[in-house]
CSV table of C-alpha atoms in Angstrom, one decimal:
chain,number,residue,atom,x,y,z
A,1089,MET,CA,-1.8,-14.4,-19.7
A,1090,PHE,CA,0.8,-16.0,-17.3
A,1091,ALA,CA,0.5,-19.9,-17.4
A,1092,SER,CA,0.3,-21.8,-14.2
A,1093,VAL,CA,3.2,-23.8,-13.7
A,1094,GLU,CA,3.2,-27.4,-11.8
A,1095,ARG,CA,6.8,-28.6,-11.8
A,1096,PHE,CA,8.5,-25.6,-9.9
A,1097,GLU,CA,8.3,-25.9,-5.8
A,1098,ILE,CA,9.8,-24.1,-3.1
A,1099,ILE,CA,13.0,-25.8,-2.0
A,1100,PRO,CA,12.3,-26.8,1.8
A,1101,ASP,CA,15.1,-25.1,3.2
A,1102,ILE,CA,15.3,-21.7,1.0
A,1103,THR,CA,14.1,-19.5,3.4
A,1104,ARG,CA,13.0,-19.9,7.4
A,1105,ILE,CA,11.0,-17.6,9.8
A,1106,ILE,CA,13.4,-16.5,12.5
A,1107,GLU,CA,12.7,-18.4,15.3
A,1108,PRO,CA,12.0,-17.3,18.8
A,1109,ASN,CA,14.6,-18.4,20.7
A,1110,SER,CA,17.3,-17.9,17.9
A,1111,SER,CA,19.8,-15.2,18.6
A,1112,GLU,CA,18.9,-13.9,15.2
A,1113,LEU,CA,15.3,-12.5,16.9
A,1114,SER,CA,15.7,-9.1,17.9
A,1115,THR,CA,16.4,-8.2,21.3
A,1116,ASN,CA,16.1,-4.6,20.6
A,1117,LYS,CA,13.1,-2.7,22.4
A,1118,ARG,CA,11.8,0.8,23.3
A,1119,GLU,CA,11.7,1.7,26.9
A,1120,GLY,CA,8.4,0.4,28.3
A,1121,SER,CA,8.2,-2.3,25.4
A,1122,LEU,CA,9.3,-6.2,24.8
A,1123,SER,CA,11.9,-7.2,22.5
A,1124,MET,CA,10.5,-9.3,19.7
A,1125,LYS,CA,12.3,-12.3,21.5
A,1126,GLU,CA,10.6,-11.6,24.8
A,1127,GLU,CA,7.2,-11.3,22.7
A,1128,ALA,CA,7.7,-14.5,21.3
A,1129,GLU,CA,8.5,-16.3,24.8
A,1130,ARG,CA,5.3,-14.5,26.4
A,1131,ILE,CA,2.7,-15.3,23.9
A,1132,GLY,CA,4.3,-19.4,24.1
A,1133,MET,CA,5.4,-19.3,20.2
A,1134,PRO,CA,7.1,-22.8,19.7
A,1135,GLU,CA,10.5,-22.5,18.8
A,1136,HIS,CA,10.1,-24.1,15.2
A,1137,TRP,CA,6.5,-22.5,14.4
A,1138,ARG,CA,6.0,-22.1,10.7
A,1139,PRO,CA,2.7,-20.4,9.0
A,1140,PRO,CA,1.0,-22.7,7.0
A,1141,LYS,CA,1.8,-23.1,3.2
A,1142,ILE,CA,-1.1,-21.2,0.8
A,1143,GLU,CA,-1.0,-24.1,-1.6
A,1144,GLY,CA,-4.1,-22.1,-3.5
A,1145,GLU,CA,-5.8,-22.0,-0.3
A,1146,TRP,CA,-5.6,-18.2,0.7
A,1147,GLY,CA,-8.8,-17.6,2.9
A,1148,ASN,CA,-8.1,-17.2,6.8
A,1149,LYS,CA,-4.3,-17.3,6.6
A,1150,SER,CA,-1.7,-15.1,7.3
A,1151,PHE,CA,1.0,-14.0,4.5
A,1152,ILE,CA,4.1,-13.3,5.8
A,1153,SER,CA,6.8,-15.2,4.1
A,1154,VAL,CA,7.3,-16.2,0.4
A,1155,GLU,CA,8.3,-19.4,1.9
A,1156,GLN,CA,4.4,-20.2,2.2
A,1157,LEU,CA,4.1,-20.0,-1.7
A,1158,THR,CA,4.4,-22.4,-4.6
A,1159,ALA,CA,5.1,-21.5,-8.2
A,1160,ASN,CA,1.4,-21.7,-9.0
A,1161,ASP,CA,0.7,-19.4,-6.2
A,1162,PHE,CA,2.9,-17.2,-7.7
A,1163,ALA,CA,1.3,-17.6,-11.1
A,1164,GLU,CA,-2.3,-16.7,-9.6
A,1165,ILE,CA,-1.3,-13.5,-8.2
A,1166,VAL,CA,0.5,-12.6,-11.6
A,1167,ASN,CA,-2.6,-14.0,-13.5
A,1168,MET,CA,-5.0,-12.1,-11.4
A,1169,ALA,CA,-2.8,-9.1,-11.5
A,1170,THR,CA,-2.6,-9.2,-14.9
A,1171,ARG,CA,-6.3,-9.2,-15.4
A,1172,ILE,CA,-6.6,-6.6,-13.2
A,1173,ARG,CA,-4.7,-4.5,-15.0
A,1174,ASP,CA,-6.2,-4.8,-18.4
A,1175,THR,CA,-9.8,-4.3,-16.9
A,1176,ARG,CA,-8.3,-0.7,-15.2
A,1177,MET,CA,-6.8,0.3,-18.3
A,1178,SER,CA,-9.9,-0.7,-20.7
A,1179,LYS,CA,-12.9,0.7,-20.8
A,1180,GLU,CA,-14.9,-2.3,-18.9
A,1181,GLN,CA,-15.0,-0.5,-15.3
A,1182,ARG,CA,-18.3,-2.3,-14.6
A,1183,ALA,CA,-16.9,-5.0,-13.0
A,1184,LEU,CA,-14.5,-3.0,-10.7
A,1185,PHE,CA,-17.7,-1.1,-9.7
A,1186,GLU,CA,-19.7,-4.4,-9.1
A,1187,LEU,CA,-16.9,-5.9,-7.0
A,1188,LYS,CA,-17.3,-3.1,-4.4
A,1189,SER,CA,-20.8,-4.7,-3.5
A,1190,TRP,CA,-18.9,-7.9,-2.7
A,1191,LEU,CA,-16.6,-6.4,-0.2
A,1192,PHE,CA,-18.9,-3.9,1.5
A,1193,PRO,CA,-19.1,-3.6,4.8
A,1194,LEU,CA,-15.6,-5.5,5.1
A,1195,SER,CA,-12.7,-3.2,6.1
A,1196,MET,CA,-8.7,-3.5,6.0
A,1197,GLN,CA,-6.6,-1.7,8.7
A,1198,THR,CA,-2.6,-1.0,8.0
A,1199,ALA,CA,-0.4,-0.9,11.2
A,1200,PHE,CA,2.9,0.7,10.2
A,1201,TYR,CA,5.4,0.8,13.0
A,1202,GLU,CA,7.8,2.0,10.3
A,1203,PRO,CA,7.8,5.0,7.7
A,1204,SER,CA,6.2,4.0,4.3
A,1205,THR,CA,5.1,5.5,1.3
A,1206,ARG,CA,4.7,3.1,-1.7
A,1207,THR,CA,3.5,0.2,0.6
A,1208,ARG,CA,1.1,1.6,2.5
A,1209,THR,CA,-0.4,3.8,0.1
A,1210,SER,CA,-0.7,1.0,-2.7
A,1211,PHE,CA,-2.3,-1.2,-0.3
A,1212,GLU,CA,-4.7,1.4,0.9
A,1213,ALA,CA,-5.8,2.5,-3.0
A,1214,ALA,CA,-5.8,-1.1,-3.8
A,1215,ALA,CA,-8.5,-1.6,-0.7
A,1216,GLN,CA,-10.4,1.1,-1.7
A,1217,ILE,CA,-11.0,0.5,-5.6
A,1218,LEU,CA,-11.8,-3.0,-4.4
A,1219,GLY,CA,-14.4,-1.2,-1.7
A,1220,LEU,CA,-13.2,-2.2,1.3
A,1221,ASP,CA,-13.0,0.3,4.1
A,1222,VAL,CA,-9.6,1.5,5.2
A,1223,VAL,CA,-8.3,2.0,8.6
A,1224,SER,CA,-4.9,3.9,8.5
A,1225,ASN,CA,-2.5,3.6,10.7
A,1226,PRO,CA,0.5,5.5,9.3
A,1227,ASP,CA,2.8,5.9,12.6
A,1228,MET,CA,2.0,3.0,15.4
A,1229,ILE,CA,4.8,4.1,17.3
A,1230,ARG,CA,3.7,7.7,18.3
A,1231,MET,CA,0.0,7.6,17.3
A,1232,SER,CA,-1.1,4.0,19.0
A,1233,SER,CA,-1.3,2.3,22.6
A,1234,PHE,CA,2.1,0.8,21.4
A,1235,SER,CA,3.8,4.1,22.9
A,1236,LYS,CA,2.0,3.2,26.2
A,1237,GLY,CA,3.5,-0.3,26.4
A,1238,GLU,CA,1.1,-2.5,24.5
A,1239,THR,CA,2.6,-5.4,22.4
A,1240,VAL,CA,2.5,-6.3,18.7
A,1241,ALA,CA,0.9,-9.3,19.6
A,1242,ASP,CA,-2.0,-7.7,21.5
A,1243,ASN,CA,-2.2,-4.9,19.1
A,1244,ALA,CA,-2.6,-7.5,16.2
A,1245,ILE,CA,-5.4,-9.2,18.2
A,1246,VAL,CA,-7.2,-6.0,19.0
A,1247,MET,CA,-7.1,-4.8,15.2
A,1248,GLY,CA,-8.3,-8.4,14.4
A,1249,GLU,CA,-11.7,-7.7,16.2
A,1250,ILE,CA,-12.0,-4.7,14.1
A,1251,SER,CA,-10.9,-5.4,10.9
A,1252,PRO,CA,-10.4,-9.1,9.0
A,1253,VAL,CA,-7.0,-8.2,7.1
A,1254,ILE,CA,-3.9,-6.1,8.9
A,1255,VAL,CA,-1.1,-4.8,6.9
A,1256,GLN,CA,1.8,-4.7,9.0
A,1257,ARG,CA,5.2,-3.1,8.8
A,1258,HIS,CA,7.7,-3.3,11.6
A,1259,PRO,CA,11.3,-2.5,12.3
A,1260,GLU,CA,12.1,-5.8,13.9
A,1261,VAL,CA,12.7,-9.5,12.4
A,1262,GLY,CA,10.3,-11.8,13.5
A,1263,ALA,CA,7.1,-9.2,14.2
A,1264,ALA,CA,5.0,-10.5,11.4
A,1265,ALA,CA,5.4,-14.1,12.5
A,1266,ILE,CA,4.4,-12.9,16.2
A,1267,ALA,CA,1.4,-11.1,14.8
A,1268,ALA,CA,0.3,-14.1,12.8
A,1269,PHE,CA,0.7,-16.5,15.7
A,1270,ALA,CA,-1.2,-14.5,17.6
A,1271,LEU,CA,-4.3,-14.0,15.5
A,1272,GLN,CA,-4.4,-18.0,14.8
A,1273,SER,CA,-6.3,-18.8,17.7
A,1274,MET,CA,-9.0,-16.1,17.0
A,1275,THR,CA,-12.4,-16.4,15.2
A,1276,ARG,CA,-14.3,-13.1,14.7
A,1277,CYS,CA,-18.1,-12.9,15.0
A,1278,ASP,CA,-18.5,-13.5,11.2
A,1279,GLY,CA,-17.1,-17.0,11.5
A,1280,THR,CA,-13.8,-15.5,9.5
A,1281,LYS,CA,-10.3,-15.9,11.2
A,1282,PRO,CA,-8.3,-12.1,11.1
A,1283,ARG,CA,-5.1,-12.7,9.2
A,1284,VAL,CA,-2.0,-10.2,8.9
A,1285,ILE,CA,-0.1,-9.5,5.6
A,1286,ASN,CA,3.9,-8.7,6.0
A,1287,ALA,CA,4.5,-5.2,4.7
A,1288,GLY,CA,8.2,-5.6,6.0
A,1289,ASP,CA,9.8,-6.8,9.2
A,1290,GLY,CA,13.4,-5.3,9.4
A,1291,ILE,CA,15.8,-7.2,7.2
A,1292,GLY,CA,13.6,-10.2,7.2
A,1293,GLU,CA,11.3,-10.4,4.5
A,1294,HIS,CA,8.8,-8.0,2.1
A,1295,PRO,CA,6.8,-10.8,0.4
A,1296,SER,CA,4.2,-8.4,-1.2
A,1297,GLN,CA,6.9,-6.4,-2.9
A,1298,ALA,CA,8.4,-9.6,-4.3
A,1299,LEU,CA,5.1,-10.1,-5.8
A,1300,LEU,CA,5.1,-6.9,-7.4
A,1301,ASP,CA,8.8,-7.2,-8.4
A,1302,ILE,CA,8.4,-10.5,-10.5
A,1303,THR,CA,5.0,-9.1,-12.0
A,1304,THR,CA,7.1,-6.0,-13.1
A,1305,ILE,CA,10.0,-8.3,-14.5
A,1306,ILE,CA,7.3,-10.4,-16.4
A,1307,TRP,CA,5.5,-7.4,-17.7
A,1308,GLU,CA,8.5,-5.4,-18.5
A,1309,LYS,CA,10.5,-8.6,-20.3
A,1310,ARG,CA,7.0,-9.6,-21.9
A,1311,LEU,CA,7.1,-12.9,-20.6
A,1312,LYS,CA,4.6,-15.6,-21.5
A,1313,ASN,CA,5.4,-18.4,-18.8
A,1314,ALA,CA,7.7,-19.2,-15.7
A,1315,ASN,CA,10.0,-21.4,-17.9
A,1316,ASP,CA,11.1,-18.0,-19.5
A,1317,LEU,CA,12.4,-16.6,-16.3
A,1318,HIS,CA,14.9,-19.2,-16.6
A,1319,ARG,CA,16.6,-17.5,-19.6
A,1320,LEU,CA,17.5,-14.0,-17.8
A,1321,HIS,CA,20.5,-12.8,-16.5
A,1322,ILE,CA,19.1,-11.0,-13.5
A,1323,GLY,CA,21.5,-9.0,-11.2
A,1324,MET,CA,20.9,-7.3,-7.5
A,1325,LEU,CA,23.0,-4.5,-7.1
A,1326,GLY,CA,23.4,-2.4,-3.4
A,1327,ASP,CA,23.0,-3.4,0.1
A,1328,LEU,CA,22.4,-7.3,-0.3
A,1329,LYS,CA,23.0,-8.0,3.7
A,1330,HIS,CA,19.9,-5.7,5.2
A,1331,GLY,CA,18.0,-5.1,1.8
A,1332,ARG,CA,14.3,-7.2,2.9
A,1333,THR,CA,13.3,-6.7,-0.9
A,1334,VAL,CA,16.2,-8.5,-2.4
A,1335,HIS,CA,16.1,-11.5,0.3
A,1336,SER,CA,12.3,-12.2,-0.8
A,1337,LEU,CA,12.9,-11.8,-4.5
A,1338,THR,CA,15.8,-13.9,-4.9
A,1339,LYS,CA,13.6,-16.2,-2.7
A,1340,SER,CA,10.6,-16.3,-4.9
A,1341,LEU,CA,12.6,-16.4,-8.0
A,1342,ASN,CA,14.1,-19.3,-7.0
A,1343,CYS,CA,10.6,-20.9,-6.2
A,1344,MET,CA,9.5,-20.3,-9.7
A,1345,GLY,CA,12.6,-22.1,-11.3
A,1346,GLY,CA,15.1,-19.3,-11.1
A,1347,PRO,CA,16.8,-17.3,-14.0
A,1348,ALA,CA,19.9,-18.4,-16.0
A,1349,VAL,CA,22.3,-16.5,-13.7
A,1350,PHE,CA,21.7,-14.8,-10.5
A,1351,TYR,CA,24.3,-11.7,-10.4
A,1352,PHE,CA,24.8,-10.6,-6.5
A,1353,ILE,CA,27.0,-6.9,-6.7
A,1354,SER,CA,28.1,-5.5,-3.5
A,1355,PRO,CA,30.5,-4.8,-1.3
A,1356,GLU,CA,32.0,-7.7,0.6
A,1357,GLN,CA,30.4,-6.3,4.1
A,1358,LEU,CA,27.3,-6.0,2.3
A,1359,SER,CA,27.2,-9.3,0.6
A,1360,MET,CA,23.8,-11.4,0.1
A,1361,PRO,CA,23.6,-13.4,3.3
A,1362,GLN,CA,25.4,-16.9,2.9
A,1363,PRO,CA,22.3,-18.9,4.0
A,1364,ILE,CA,20.3,-17.9,0.9
A,1365,ILE,CA,23.2,-18.4,-1.5
A,1366,GLU,CA,23.7,-21.7,-0.3
A,1367,SER,CA,20.0,-22.6,-0.7
A,1368,LEU,CA,20.5,-21.5,-4.5
A,1369,THR,CA,23.4,-23.4,-5.0
A,1370,ARG,CA,22.1,-26.4,-3.3
A,1371,GLY,CA,18.9,-26.5,-5.6
A,1372,GLY,CA,21.2,-26.0,-8.6
A,1373,GLN,CA,18.5,-24.4,-10.9
A,1374,SER,CA,20.6,-21.2,-11.4
A,1375,GLU,CA,24.3,-20.3,-11.8
A,1376,VAL,CA,25.3,-17.5,-8.8
A,1377,VAL,CA,27.9,-14.8,-9.3
A,1378,VAL,CA,29.0,-12.9,-6.5
A,1379,THR,CA,31.0,-10.2,-7.4
A,1380,GLY,CA,31.8,-6.6,-6.1
A,1381,ASP,CA,32.4,-5.3,-10.3
A,1382,LEU,CA,29.2,-3.8,-11.7
A,1383,ALA,CA,31.1,-2.8,-14.6
A,1384,GLU,CA,32.3,-6.4,-15.3
A,1385,VAL,CA,28.8,-8.3,-15.3
A,1386,LEU,CA,26.5,-5.2,-16.5
A,1387,PRO,CA,26.8,-6.2,-20.4
A,1388,SER,CA,25.1,-9.5,-19.5
A,1389,LEU,CA,22.4,-8.4,-17.6
A,1390,ASP,CA,18.9,-8.6,-18.6
A,1391,VAL,CA,17.4,-7.0,-15.6
A,1392,LEU,CA,19.3,-5.2,-12.7
A,1393,TYR,CA,17.6,-4.7,-9.5
A,1394,VAL,CA,19.2,-1.8,-7.5
A,1395,THR,CA,18.4,-1.1,-4.0
A,1396,ARG,CA,19.5,1.8,-1.6
A,1397,ILE,CA,22.3,1.2,1.0
A,1398,GLN,CA,20.0,0.7,4.3
A,1399,ASN,CA,21.2,3.4,6.7
A,1400,GLU,CA,18.5,2.9,8.8
A,1401,ARG,CA,19.6,-0.7,9.7
A,1402,PHE,CA,23.4,0.4,10.3
A,1403,LYS,CA,24.3,1.2,13.9
A,1404,ASP,CA,27.6,2.9,12.8
A,1405,LEU,CA,26.6,5.8,10.3
A,1406,ASP,CA,30.3,6.6,9.4
A,1407,GLU,CA,30.2,2.8,8.1
A,1408,CYS,CA,26.9,3.6,6.2
A,1409,ARG,CA,28.3,6.7,4.5
A,1410,ARG,CA,31.6,4.7,3.1
A,1411,TYR,CA,29.3,2.7,1.0
A,1412,GLU,CA,26.9,5.4,-0.1
A,1413,ASN,CA,28.3,6.3,-3.4
A,1414,LEU,CA,30.1,3.1,-4.0
A,1415,TYR,CA,27.7,2.2,-6.8
A,1416,ARG,CA,25.4,5.4,-8.8
A,1417,ILE,CA,23.7,4.2,-12.1
A,1418,THR,CA,24.3,7.0,-14.6
A,1419,PRO,CA,23.4,7.5,-18.3
A,1420,GLU,CA,26.9,7.0,-19.2
A,1421,ILE,CA,27.0,3.7,-17.0
A,1422,MET,CA,23.2,2.4,-18.9
A,1423,LYS,CA,25.3,3.3,-22.2
A,1424,GLU,CA,27.4,-0.6,-21.4
A,1425,ALA,CA,24.2,-2.1,-20.5
A,1426,LYS,CA,21.8,-4.0,-23.0
A,1427,LYS,CA,19.5,-2.1,-25.1
A,1428,ASP,CA,16.6,-4.1,-23.7
A,1429,LEU,CA,17.8,-3.9,-20.1
A,1430,THR,CA,15.1,-3.4,-17.5
A,1431,LEU,CA,16.1,-1.2,-14.5
A,1432,ILE,CA,14.1,-1.5,-11.5
A,1433,HIS,CA,14.2,-0.3,-7.9
A,1434,PRO,CA,12.0,-1.2,-4.9
A,1435,LEU,CA,12.5,2.8,-4.0
A,1436,PRO,CA,13.0,5.1,-2.1
A,1437,ARG,CA,16.3,6.2,-4.0
A,1438,ARG,CA,19.4,7.9,-2.6
A,1439,GLY,CA,22.2,8.4,-4.7
A,1440,GLU,CA,22.3,5.0,-6.4
A,1441,ILE,CA,20.7,6.1,-9.6
A,1442,ASP,CA,21.1,9.5,-11.2
A,1443,PRO,CA,17.4,11.5,-12.0
A,1444,ARG,CA,18.7,11.6,-15.5
A,1445,VAL,CA,18.6,7.8,-15.7
A,1446,ASP,CA,14.4,8.5,-15.5
A,1447,SER,CA,14.1,9.7,-18.8
A,1448,ASP,CA,15.7,6.4,-20.5
A,1449,PRO,CA,12.7,4.0,-21.5
A,1450,ARG,CA,14.7,0.8,-19.7
A,1451,ALA,CA,14.1,2.8,-16.3
A,1452,ALA,CA,11.2,1.2,-15.1
A,1453,TYR,CA,11.1,1.7,-11.3
A,1454,PHE,CA,8.0,4.8,-11.5
A,1455,ARG,CA,6.1,2.2,-13.5
A,1456,GLN,CA,6.9,-0.7,-10.9
A,1457,VAL,CA,5.1,1.6,-8.3
A,1458,GLY,CA,2.0,1.7,-10.3
A,1459,ASN,CA,2.1,-1.8,-10.7
A,1460,GLY,CA,1.9,-2.3,-6.8
A,1461,VAL,CA,-2.0,-1.2,-7.0
A,1462,ASP,CA,-2.7,-4.1,-9.2
A,1463,VAL,CA,-0.7,-6.6,-7.7
A,1464,ARG,CA,-1.9,-5.6,-4.2
A,1465,MET,CA,-5.7,-5.8,-5.5
A,1466,ALA,CA,-4.9,-9.4,-6.7
A,1467,LEU,CA,-3.5,-10.2,-3.1
A,1468,LEU,CA,-6.6,-8.8,-0.9
A,1469,CYS,CA,-9.0,-10.6,-3.6
A,1470,CYS,CA,-7.0,-13.8,-2.4
A,1471,MET,CA,-7.0,-13.1,1.2
A,1472,PHE,CA,-10.8,-12.8,1.0
A,1473,ASP,CA,-11.2,-15.5,-0.9
A,1474,ARG,CA,-12.4,-18.3,1.7
A,1475,PRO,CA,-15.2,-16.4,2.8
A,1476,TYR,CA,-16.0,-15.2,-0.5
A,1477,PRO,CA,-15.5,-18.2,-2.5
A,1478,ASN,CA,-16.9,-16.5,-5.8
A,1479,PHE,CA,-15.1,-13.4,-5.4
A,1480,ARG,CA,-12.1,-14.2,-7.7
A,1481,ASN,CA,-14.3,-15.5,-10.6
A,1482,TRP,CA,-14.7,-11.9,-11.8
A,1483,TYR,CA,-10.8,-12.2,-12.8
A,1484,LYS,CA,-11.2,-15.4,-14.5
């Protein structure tokens, strides 16, 4: 089992929720709708508002950023996901069947303003396995009152009256914070507070993906505890500027003590945001290498995290096309990597990984997808913890 670790804490400055009056908060908007900046002002969201830390108490709290977690919070999810995986792989199905009675007749809603395959379906599968009723909203742009001008905040409040947990994805940075702020003053008729899980907000964060990615690294590398992460050399390749998954994963790894070396591999125009790099160097836990040359660093890597060019984040498609074929992992390139390299990718992929690599045992990205169900089951267990205090004991 993955041991709890006491000595690792999040560096206070490592991440930040985009502030409502920040120039980085999107001013983009659909016709007849408010921008995120306008929404924040409309609901009176304070400039420096932050969601509360988790610190072992998940119940009644929204989860929108890895900034909320301590190393022990990460360890708790990994421990629980490991137990869930072991139970689902064994013949001991009784616990899973009995768990369904604990959650009946609760429900979870998905609210996706942006397309998704893996995140939405793995959350919905996880909820169904746990006995939750699932209200699926895969296209909020066209198939909800958002098309009539309803705001993200109002929509979250409406959904919160129906379901205690909302899983939301939105193309704009700050949407998850706005939903969480709008929900914090609500109390449902059963005495619980509705909460939101951030399933991705533009180029901001994707915290549940970070939980999945860390769990996958631990399982694939057969690590025993968080200290073992510190001996790894981890590379991140591709669009590191717009890729929310690499932002959340980098911050999460740093929270857990960091790898020995971070390698950020990208063209200069798509490099990891400077505030993230500065937070890593300020913490001093890991060496940081920034390069555009994959061939130079590949032989040193224990883990390579590949991400696609985020074409939907570019205003200039010609600029996007210039980068699309810059990096491509092929069987020939894999020959230069370590025999025990772990190759992962949040998917979907475009041309950055040759399909011929799929049969390589080091390619873990499809196993990574399967891990998403176990990890999100663990997260949902935690999210329902306070009103059902004995719930997590099934996995201890």
